[in-house]
Short mmCIF file of C-alpha atoms and ligand atoms in Angstrom, two decimals:
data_model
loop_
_atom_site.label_atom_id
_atom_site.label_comp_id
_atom_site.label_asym_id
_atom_site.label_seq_id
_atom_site.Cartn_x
_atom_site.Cartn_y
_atom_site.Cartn_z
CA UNK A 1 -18.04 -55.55 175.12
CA UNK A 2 -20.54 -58.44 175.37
CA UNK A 3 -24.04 -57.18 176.19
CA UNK A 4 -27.09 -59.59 177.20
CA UNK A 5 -30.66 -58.87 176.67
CA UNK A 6 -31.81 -58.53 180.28
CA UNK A 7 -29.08 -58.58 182.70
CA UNK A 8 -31.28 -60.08 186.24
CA UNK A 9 -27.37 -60.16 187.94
CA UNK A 10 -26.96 -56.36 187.56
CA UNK A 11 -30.00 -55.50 188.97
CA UNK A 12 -29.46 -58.10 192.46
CA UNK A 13 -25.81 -56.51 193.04
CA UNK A 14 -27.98 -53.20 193.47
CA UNK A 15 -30.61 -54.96 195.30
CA UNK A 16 -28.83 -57.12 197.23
CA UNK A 17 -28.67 -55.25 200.59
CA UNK A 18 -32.10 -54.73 200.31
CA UNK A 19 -33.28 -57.89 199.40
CA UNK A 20 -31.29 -60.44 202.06
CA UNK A 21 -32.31 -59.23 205.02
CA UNK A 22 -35.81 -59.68 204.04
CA UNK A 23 -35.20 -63.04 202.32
CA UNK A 24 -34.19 -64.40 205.77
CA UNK A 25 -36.82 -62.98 207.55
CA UNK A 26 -39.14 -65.46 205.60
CA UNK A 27 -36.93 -67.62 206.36
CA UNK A 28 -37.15 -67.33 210.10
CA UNK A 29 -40.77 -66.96 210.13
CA UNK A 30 -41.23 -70.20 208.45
CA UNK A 31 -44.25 -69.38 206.86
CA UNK A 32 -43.92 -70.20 203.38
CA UNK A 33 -47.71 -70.23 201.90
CA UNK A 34 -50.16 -67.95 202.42
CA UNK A 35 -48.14 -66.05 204.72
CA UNK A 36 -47.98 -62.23 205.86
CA UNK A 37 -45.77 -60.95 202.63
CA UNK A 38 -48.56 -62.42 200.34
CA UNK A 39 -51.50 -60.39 201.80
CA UNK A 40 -49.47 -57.24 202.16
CA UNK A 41 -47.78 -57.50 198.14
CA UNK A 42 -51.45 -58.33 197.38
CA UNK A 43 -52.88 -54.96 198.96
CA UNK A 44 -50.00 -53.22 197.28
CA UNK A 45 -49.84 -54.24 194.41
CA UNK A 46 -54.15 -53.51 193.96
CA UNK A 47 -53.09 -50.04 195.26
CA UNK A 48 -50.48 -49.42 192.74
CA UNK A 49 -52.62 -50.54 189.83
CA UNK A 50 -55.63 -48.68 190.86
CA UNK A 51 -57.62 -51.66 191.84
CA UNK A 52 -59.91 -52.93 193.98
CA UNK A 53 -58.17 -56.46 194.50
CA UNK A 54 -55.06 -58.15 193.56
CA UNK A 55 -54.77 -62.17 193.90
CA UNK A 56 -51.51 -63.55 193.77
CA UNK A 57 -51.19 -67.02 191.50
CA UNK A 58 -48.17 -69.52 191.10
CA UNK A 59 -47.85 -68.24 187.36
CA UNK A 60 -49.42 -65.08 184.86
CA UNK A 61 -50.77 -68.25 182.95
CA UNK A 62 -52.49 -69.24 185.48
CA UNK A 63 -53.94 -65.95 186.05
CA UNK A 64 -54.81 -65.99 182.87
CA UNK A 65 -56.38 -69.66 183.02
CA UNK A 66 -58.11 -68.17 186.42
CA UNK A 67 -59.47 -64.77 184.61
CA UNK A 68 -61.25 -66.79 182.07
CA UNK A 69 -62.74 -69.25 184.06
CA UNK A 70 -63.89 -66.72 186.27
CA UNK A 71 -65.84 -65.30 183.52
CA UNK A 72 -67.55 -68.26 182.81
CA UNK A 73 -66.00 -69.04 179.90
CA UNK A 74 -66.35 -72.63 178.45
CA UNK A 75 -66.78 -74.82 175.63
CA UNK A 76 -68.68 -73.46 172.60
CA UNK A 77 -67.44 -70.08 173.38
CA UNK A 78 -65.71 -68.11 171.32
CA UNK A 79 -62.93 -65.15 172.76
CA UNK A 80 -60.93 -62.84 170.50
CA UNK A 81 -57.17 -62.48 171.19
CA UNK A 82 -54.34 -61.47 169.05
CA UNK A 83 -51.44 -63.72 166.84
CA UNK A 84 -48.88 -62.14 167.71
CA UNK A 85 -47.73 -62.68 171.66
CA UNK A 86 -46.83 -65.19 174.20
CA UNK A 87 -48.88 -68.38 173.38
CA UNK A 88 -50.76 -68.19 176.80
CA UNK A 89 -52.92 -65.33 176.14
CA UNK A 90 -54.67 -68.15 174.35
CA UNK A 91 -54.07 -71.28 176.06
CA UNK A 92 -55.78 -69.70 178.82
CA UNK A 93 -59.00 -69.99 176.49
CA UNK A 94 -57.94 -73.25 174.93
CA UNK A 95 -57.61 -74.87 178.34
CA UNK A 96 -61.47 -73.78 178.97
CA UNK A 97 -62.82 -75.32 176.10
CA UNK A 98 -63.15 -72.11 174.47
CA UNK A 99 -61.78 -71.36 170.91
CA UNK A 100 -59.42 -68.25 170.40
CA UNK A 101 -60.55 -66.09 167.66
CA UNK A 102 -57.51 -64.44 165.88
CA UNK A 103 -57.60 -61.02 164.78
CA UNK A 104 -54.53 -59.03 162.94
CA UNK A 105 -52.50 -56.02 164.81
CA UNK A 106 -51.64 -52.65 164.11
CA UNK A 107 -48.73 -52.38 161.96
CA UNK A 108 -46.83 -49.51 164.33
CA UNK A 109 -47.86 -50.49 167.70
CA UNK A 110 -48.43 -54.36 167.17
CA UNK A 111 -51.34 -54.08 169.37
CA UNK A 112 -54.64 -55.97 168.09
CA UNK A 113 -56.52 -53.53 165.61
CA UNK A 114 -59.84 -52.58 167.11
CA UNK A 115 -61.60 -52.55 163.83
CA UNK A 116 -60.71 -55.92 163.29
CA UNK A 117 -62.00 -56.75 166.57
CA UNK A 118 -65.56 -55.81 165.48
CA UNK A 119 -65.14 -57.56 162.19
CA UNK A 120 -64.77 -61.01 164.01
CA UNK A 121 -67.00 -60.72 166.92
CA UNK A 122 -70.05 -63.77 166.03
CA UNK A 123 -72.96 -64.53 168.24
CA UNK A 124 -70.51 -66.77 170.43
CA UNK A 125 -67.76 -64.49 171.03
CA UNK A 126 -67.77 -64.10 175.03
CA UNK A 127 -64.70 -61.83 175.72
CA UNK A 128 -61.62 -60.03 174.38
CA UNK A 129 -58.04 -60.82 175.46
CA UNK A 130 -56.23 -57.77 175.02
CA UNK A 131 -52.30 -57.84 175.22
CA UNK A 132 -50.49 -54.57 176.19
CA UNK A 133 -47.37 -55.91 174.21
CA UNK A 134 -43.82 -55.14 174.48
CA UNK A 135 -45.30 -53.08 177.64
CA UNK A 136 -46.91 -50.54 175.10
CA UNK A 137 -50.44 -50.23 176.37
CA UNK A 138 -53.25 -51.43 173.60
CA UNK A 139 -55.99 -48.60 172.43
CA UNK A 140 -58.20 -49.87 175.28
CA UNK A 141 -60.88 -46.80 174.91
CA UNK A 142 -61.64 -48.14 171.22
CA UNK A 143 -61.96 -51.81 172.64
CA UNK A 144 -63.75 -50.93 176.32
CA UNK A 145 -66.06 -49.12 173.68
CA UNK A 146 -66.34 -51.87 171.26
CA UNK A 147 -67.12 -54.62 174.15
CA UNK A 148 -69.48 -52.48 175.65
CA UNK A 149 -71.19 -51.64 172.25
CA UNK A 150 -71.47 -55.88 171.78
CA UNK A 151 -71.62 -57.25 175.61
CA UNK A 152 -68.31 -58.74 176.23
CA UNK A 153 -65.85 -59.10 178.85
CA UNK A 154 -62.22 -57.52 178.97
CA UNK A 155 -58.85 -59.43 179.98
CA UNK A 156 -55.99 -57.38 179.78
CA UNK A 157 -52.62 -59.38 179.74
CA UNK A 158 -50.33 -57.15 181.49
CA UNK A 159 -47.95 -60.06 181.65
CA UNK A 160 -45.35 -57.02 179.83
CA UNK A 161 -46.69 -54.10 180.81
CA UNK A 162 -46.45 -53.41 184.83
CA UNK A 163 -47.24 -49.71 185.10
CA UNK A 164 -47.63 -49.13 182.05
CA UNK A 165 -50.48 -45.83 181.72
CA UNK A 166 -53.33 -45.60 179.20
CA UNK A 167 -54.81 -41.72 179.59
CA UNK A 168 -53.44 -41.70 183.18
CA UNK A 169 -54.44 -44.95 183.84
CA UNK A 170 -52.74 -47.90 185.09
CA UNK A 171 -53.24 -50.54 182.67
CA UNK A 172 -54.98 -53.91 185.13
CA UNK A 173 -57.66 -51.80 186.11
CA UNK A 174 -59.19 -50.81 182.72
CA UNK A 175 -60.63 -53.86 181.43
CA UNK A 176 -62.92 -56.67 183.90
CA UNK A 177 -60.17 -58.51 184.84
CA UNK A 178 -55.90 -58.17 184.48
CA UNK A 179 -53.09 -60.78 184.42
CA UNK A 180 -49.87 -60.33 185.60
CA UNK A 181 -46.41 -62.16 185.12
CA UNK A 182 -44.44 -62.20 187.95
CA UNK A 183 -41.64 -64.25 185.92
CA UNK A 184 -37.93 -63.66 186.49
CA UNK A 185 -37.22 -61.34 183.53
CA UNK A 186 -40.94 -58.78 183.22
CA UNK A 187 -40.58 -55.43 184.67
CA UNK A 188 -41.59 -56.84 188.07
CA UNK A 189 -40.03 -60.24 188.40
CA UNK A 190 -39.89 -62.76 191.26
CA UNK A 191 -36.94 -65.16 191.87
CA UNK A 192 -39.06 -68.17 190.14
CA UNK A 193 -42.43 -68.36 189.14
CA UNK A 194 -45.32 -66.16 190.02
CA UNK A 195 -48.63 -63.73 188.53
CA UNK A 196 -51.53 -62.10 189.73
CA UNK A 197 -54.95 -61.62 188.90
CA UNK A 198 -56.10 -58.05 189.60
CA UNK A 199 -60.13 -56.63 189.22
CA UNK A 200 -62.26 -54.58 190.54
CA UNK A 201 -64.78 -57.06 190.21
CA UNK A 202 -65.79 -58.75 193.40
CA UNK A 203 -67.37 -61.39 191.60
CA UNK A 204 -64.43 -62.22 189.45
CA UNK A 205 -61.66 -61.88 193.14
CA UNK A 206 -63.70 -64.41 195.00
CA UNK A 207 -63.56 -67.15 192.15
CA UNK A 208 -60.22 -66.43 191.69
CA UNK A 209 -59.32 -66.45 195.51
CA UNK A 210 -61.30 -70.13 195.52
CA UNK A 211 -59.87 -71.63 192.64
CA UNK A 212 -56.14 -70.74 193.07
CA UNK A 213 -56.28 -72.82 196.58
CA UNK A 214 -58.33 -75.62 195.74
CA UNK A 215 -61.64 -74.95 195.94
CA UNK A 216 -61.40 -73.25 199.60
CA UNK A 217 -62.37 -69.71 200.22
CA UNK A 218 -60.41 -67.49 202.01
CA UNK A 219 -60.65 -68.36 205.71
CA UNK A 220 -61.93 -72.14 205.05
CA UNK A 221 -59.64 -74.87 205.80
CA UNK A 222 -61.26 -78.22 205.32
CA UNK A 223 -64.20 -76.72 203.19
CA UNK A 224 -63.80 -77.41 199.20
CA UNK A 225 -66.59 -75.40 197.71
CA UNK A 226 -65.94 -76.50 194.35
CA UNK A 227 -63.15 -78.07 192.20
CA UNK A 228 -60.13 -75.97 192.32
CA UNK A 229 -56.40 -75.64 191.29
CA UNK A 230 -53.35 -75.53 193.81
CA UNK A 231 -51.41 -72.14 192.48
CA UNK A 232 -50.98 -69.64 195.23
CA UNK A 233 -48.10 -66.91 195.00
CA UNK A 234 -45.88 -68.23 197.32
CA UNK A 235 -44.48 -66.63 200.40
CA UNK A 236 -40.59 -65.64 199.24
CA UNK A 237 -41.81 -64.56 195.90
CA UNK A 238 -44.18 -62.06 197.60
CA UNK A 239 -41.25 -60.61 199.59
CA UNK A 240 -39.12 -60.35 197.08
CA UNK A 241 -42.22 -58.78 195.02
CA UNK A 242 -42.72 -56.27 197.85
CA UNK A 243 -39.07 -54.86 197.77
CA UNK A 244 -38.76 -54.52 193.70
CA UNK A 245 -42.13 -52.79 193.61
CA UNK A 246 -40.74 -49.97 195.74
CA UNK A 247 -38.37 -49.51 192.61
CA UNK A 248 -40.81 -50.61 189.52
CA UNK A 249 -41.37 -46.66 188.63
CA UNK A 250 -38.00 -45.65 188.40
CA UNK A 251 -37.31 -48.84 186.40
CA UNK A 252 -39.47 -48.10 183.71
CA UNK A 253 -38.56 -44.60 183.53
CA UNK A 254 -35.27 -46.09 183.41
CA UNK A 255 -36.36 -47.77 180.59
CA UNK A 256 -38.17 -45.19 178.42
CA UNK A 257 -34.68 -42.68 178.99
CA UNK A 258 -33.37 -46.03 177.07
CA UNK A 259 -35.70 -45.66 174.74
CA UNK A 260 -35.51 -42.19 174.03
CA UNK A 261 -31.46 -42.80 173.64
CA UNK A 262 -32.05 -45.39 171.44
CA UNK A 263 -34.00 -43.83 169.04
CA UNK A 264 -31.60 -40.67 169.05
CA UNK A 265 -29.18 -42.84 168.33
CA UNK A 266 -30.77 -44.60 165.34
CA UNK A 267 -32.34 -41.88 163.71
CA UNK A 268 -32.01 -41.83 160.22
CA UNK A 269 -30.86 -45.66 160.15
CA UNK A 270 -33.07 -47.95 157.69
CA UNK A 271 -34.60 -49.37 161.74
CA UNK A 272 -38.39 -48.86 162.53
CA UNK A 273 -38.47 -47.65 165.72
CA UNK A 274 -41.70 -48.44 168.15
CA UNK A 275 -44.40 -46.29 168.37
CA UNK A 276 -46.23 -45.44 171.70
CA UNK A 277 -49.83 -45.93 171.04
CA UNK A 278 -51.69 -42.52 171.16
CA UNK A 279 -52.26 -41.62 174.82
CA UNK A 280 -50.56 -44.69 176.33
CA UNK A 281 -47.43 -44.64 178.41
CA UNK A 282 -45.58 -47.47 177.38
CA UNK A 283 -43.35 -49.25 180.04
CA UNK A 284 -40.64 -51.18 177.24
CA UNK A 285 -39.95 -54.71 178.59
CA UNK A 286 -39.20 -55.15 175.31
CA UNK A 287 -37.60 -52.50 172.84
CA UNK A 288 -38.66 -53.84 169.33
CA UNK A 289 -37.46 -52.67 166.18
CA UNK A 290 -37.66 -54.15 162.73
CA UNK A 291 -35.48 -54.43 159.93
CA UNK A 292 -35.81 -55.86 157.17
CA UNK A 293 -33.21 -58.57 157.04
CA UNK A 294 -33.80 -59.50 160.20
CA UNK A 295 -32.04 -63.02 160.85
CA UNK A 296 -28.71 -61.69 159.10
CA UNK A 297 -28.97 -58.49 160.97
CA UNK A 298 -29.18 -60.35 164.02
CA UNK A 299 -26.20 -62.77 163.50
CA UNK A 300 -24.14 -60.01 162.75
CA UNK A 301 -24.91 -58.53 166.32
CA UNK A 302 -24.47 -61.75 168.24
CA UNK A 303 -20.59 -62.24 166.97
CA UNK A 304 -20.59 -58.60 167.85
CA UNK A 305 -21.84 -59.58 171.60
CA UNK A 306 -24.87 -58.12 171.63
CA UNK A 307 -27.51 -60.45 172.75
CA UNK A 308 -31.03 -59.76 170.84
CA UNK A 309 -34.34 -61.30 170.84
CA UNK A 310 -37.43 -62.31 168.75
CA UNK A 311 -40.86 -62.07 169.78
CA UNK A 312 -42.36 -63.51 168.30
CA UNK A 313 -40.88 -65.18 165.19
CA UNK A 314 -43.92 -67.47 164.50
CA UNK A 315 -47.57 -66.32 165.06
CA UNK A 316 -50.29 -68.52 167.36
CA UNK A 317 -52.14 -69.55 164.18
CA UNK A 318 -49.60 -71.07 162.62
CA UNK A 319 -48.16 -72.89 166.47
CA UNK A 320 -47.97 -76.66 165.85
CA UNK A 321 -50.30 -76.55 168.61
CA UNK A 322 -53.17 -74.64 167.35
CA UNK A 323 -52.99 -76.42 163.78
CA UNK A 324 -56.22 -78.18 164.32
CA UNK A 325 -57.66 -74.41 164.41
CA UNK A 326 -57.24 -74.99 160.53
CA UNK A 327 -55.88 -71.40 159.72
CA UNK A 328 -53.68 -70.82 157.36
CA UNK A 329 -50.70 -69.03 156.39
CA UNK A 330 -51.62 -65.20 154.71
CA UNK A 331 -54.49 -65.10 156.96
CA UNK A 332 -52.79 -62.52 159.27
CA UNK A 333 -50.14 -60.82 156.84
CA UNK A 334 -49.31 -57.77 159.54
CA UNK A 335 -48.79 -60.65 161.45
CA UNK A 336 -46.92 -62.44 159.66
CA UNK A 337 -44.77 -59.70 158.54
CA UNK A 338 -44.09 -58.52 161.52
CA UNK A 339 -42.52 -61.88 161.99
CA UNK A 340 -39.91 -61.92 159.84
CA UNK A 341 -39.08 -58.50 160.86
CA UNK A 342 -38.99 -57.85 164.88
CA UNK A 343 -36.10 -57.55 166.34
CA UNK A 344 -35.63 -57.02 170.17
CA UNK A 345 -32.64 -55.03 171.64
CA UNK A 346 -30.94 -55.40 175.12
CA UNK A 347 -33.41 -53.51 177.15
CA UNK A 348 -33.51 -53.74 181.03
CA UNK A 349 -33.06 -50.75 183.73
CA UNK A 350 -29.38 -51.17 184.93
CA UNK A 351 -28.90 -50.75 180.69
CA UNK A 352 -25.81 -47.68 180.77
CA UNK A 353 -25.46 -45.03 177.81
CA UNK A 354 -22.48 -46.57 177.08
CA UNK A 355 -23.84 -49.59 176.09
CA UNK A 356 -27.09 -48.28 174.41
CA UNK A 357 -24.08 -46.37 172.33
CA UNK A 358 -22.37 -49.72 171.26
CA UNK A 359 -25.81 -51.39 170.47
CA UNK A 360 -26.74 -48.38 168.38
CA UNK A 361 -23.32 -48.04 166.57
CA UNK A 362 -23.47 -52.03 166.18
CA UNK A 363 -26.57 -52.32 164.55
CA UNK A 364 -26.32 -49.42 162.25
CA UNK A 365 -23.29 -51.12 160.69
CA UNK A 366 -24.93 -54.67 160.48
CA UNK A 367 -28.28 -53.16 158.71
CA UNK A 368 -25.61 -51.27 156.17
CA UNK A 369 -24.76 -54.07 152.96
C1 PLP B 1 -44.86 -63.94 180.22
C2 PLP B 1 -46.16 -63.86 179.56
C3 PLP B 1 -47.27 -64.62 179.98
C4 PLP B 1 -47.17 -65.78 180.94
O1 PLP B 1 -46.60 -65.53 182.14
P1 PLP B 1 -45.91 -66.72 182.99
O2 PLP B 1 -45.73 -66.09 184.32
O3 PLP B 1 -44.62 -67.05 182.32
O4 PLP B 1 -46.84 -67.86 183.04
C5 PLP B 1 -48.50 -64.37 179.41
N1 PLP B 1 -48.65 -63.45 178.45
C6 PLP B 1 -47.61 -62.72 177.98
C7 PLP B 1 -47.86 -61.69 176.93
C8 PLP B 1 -46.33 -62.90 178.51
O5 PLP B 1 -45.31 -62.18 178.04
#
């Protein structure tokens, strides 16, 4: 039995019959950007998060990129994000001139650890960019509190957590502003590229509506009211957006039953299982264990057939790219330890017992030497 990590065909072949009829309606209508599907996934998708507005962008980076800039964020500023996720939840403030301000996670729910937070906030710090990991919402009532306490903005980066629940509440309309990754393989994926800033903020939606489409505001055509970017969602990735949010909540209960299975199954086994942060509702796009000999553990799965995953195996600090940040290695070491240890599992909806089973069975015998 050869089992991938996220399987994108299984989930077409049950969308399929859905999904064509609409794909050639675009088609026919011929209007690719901008169009009908846009506006209404854009109302939709605000509704399902709880928010006030929803802007779609050509990427969740460049929501991201859009979200910070909307804030006013520039050179000489200073916004705290954590080492240990996708590098854009700090290009975003590298691109603005900013500097990202590192601080460590929680060991159990690798979310960034609001007391460490406090400890690097400095008379520049501007904003925090808060990452609801592996789709496992971060302790957002400690950080709304701490930001309020100090003056500072919220971004959550929901890139991997689509309706994911902190308290009740849909993660995207907790902080000042959300970002959302629309790419192929998150919870809610297009067919190519595409994100979403969402706020209730008007402020925030009108800078973002400008800059996505060059400068114009909604409604202008040959009007540039300032410098902008050309990244719109585009017209096929809404409608394909529109039909898989239909099925988003049954996906993700789909995958915590997985989750649940999984950690029947490995009870016992020398495998940290993830922990749910207290009160959040955690969505898994990724299931994450760790084990201690990680890389061996994970060769001995792949000549099994079962696919697995690292995220992250090396933290932002120590990125060839942010080397000129000067931070060194030990500076993080939950971090860092983390690291060596994470280990992601095939984890998707159309994911049968059957499989979880083999995974489970798999892995216990590669972590036994
Ligand atoms: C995927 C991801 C992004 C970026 O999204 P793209 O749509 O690929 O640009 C940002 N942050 C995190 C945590 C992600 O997982």
């Amino acid at each position: 039995m050869s089992i991938p990590l996220v399987d994108l065909k299984a989930q077409y072949r049950g969308l399929r019959a859905e999904m064509e009829p609409v794909l050639a309606e675009v088609l026919d209508q011929a209007h690719f950007i901008m169009g009908p599907n846009v506006k209404a996934f854009e109302q939709e998708f605000a509704a399902y998060c709880g928010a006030r507005y929803a802007i779609g962008t050509g990427s969740g980076t460049d929501a991201l990129i859009f979200a910070i800039q909307a804030l006013g964020i520039s050179a000489g500023d200073e916004v705290i994000t954590t080492p240990h996720t996708f590098i854009a939840s700090a290009e975003c403030i590298s691109l603005a001139g900013a500097t990202p301000v590192f601080a460590d996670i929680d060991p159990h729910t690798y979310a960034i650890d609001p007391d460490l937070i406090e400890a690097a906030i400095t008379e520049r710090t501007r904003a925090i960019v808060v990452v609801h990991l592996y789709g496992n919402p971060a302790p957002m009532d400690k950080i709304m509190s701490i930001a309020k306490k100090h003056g500072l903005a919220v971004v959550e980066d929901c890139a991997q957590a689509h309706g994911a629940r902190f308290h009740g509440q849909r993660v995207g309309a907790i902080g000042d502003v959300a970002c959302f990754s629309f790419y192929p393989g998150k919870n809610l994926g297009a067919y190519g590229d595409g994100g979403a800033v969402v706020t209730n903020r008007s402020d925030l939606a009108d800078s973002v509506y400008r800059m996505r489409n060059h400068g114009r505001a909604p409604g202008a055509k040959y009007e540039h009211s300032e410098v902008g970017y050309c990244s719109r969602l585009d017209e096929l990735q809404a409608a394909v957006l529109r039909v898989k949010l239909r099925h988003l909540d049954a996906w993700n209960q789909a995958r915590r039953a997985h989750t649940q299975q999984y950690a029947e199954l490995l009870q016992g086994a020398d495998v940290v299982l993830p922990l749910e942060t207290p009160g959040g509702e955690a969505v898994y796009h990724l299931f994450v264990v760790r084990v201690p000999n990680r890389d061996e553990v994970m060769s001995k799965l792949k000549a099994e057939g079962i696919e697995c995953g690292v995220h992250y195996p090396l933290p932002l600090h120590l990125q060839p790219a942010y080397r000129g940040l000067g931070i060194g290695e030990t500076t993080f070491p939950i971090t860092e330890a983390a690291c060596h240890e994470v280990l992601s599992l095939p984890m998707f909806p159309e994911l049968t017992g059957d499989q979880i089973s083999e995974v489970a069975r798999i892995l216990r015998r590669s972590i036994a030497r």
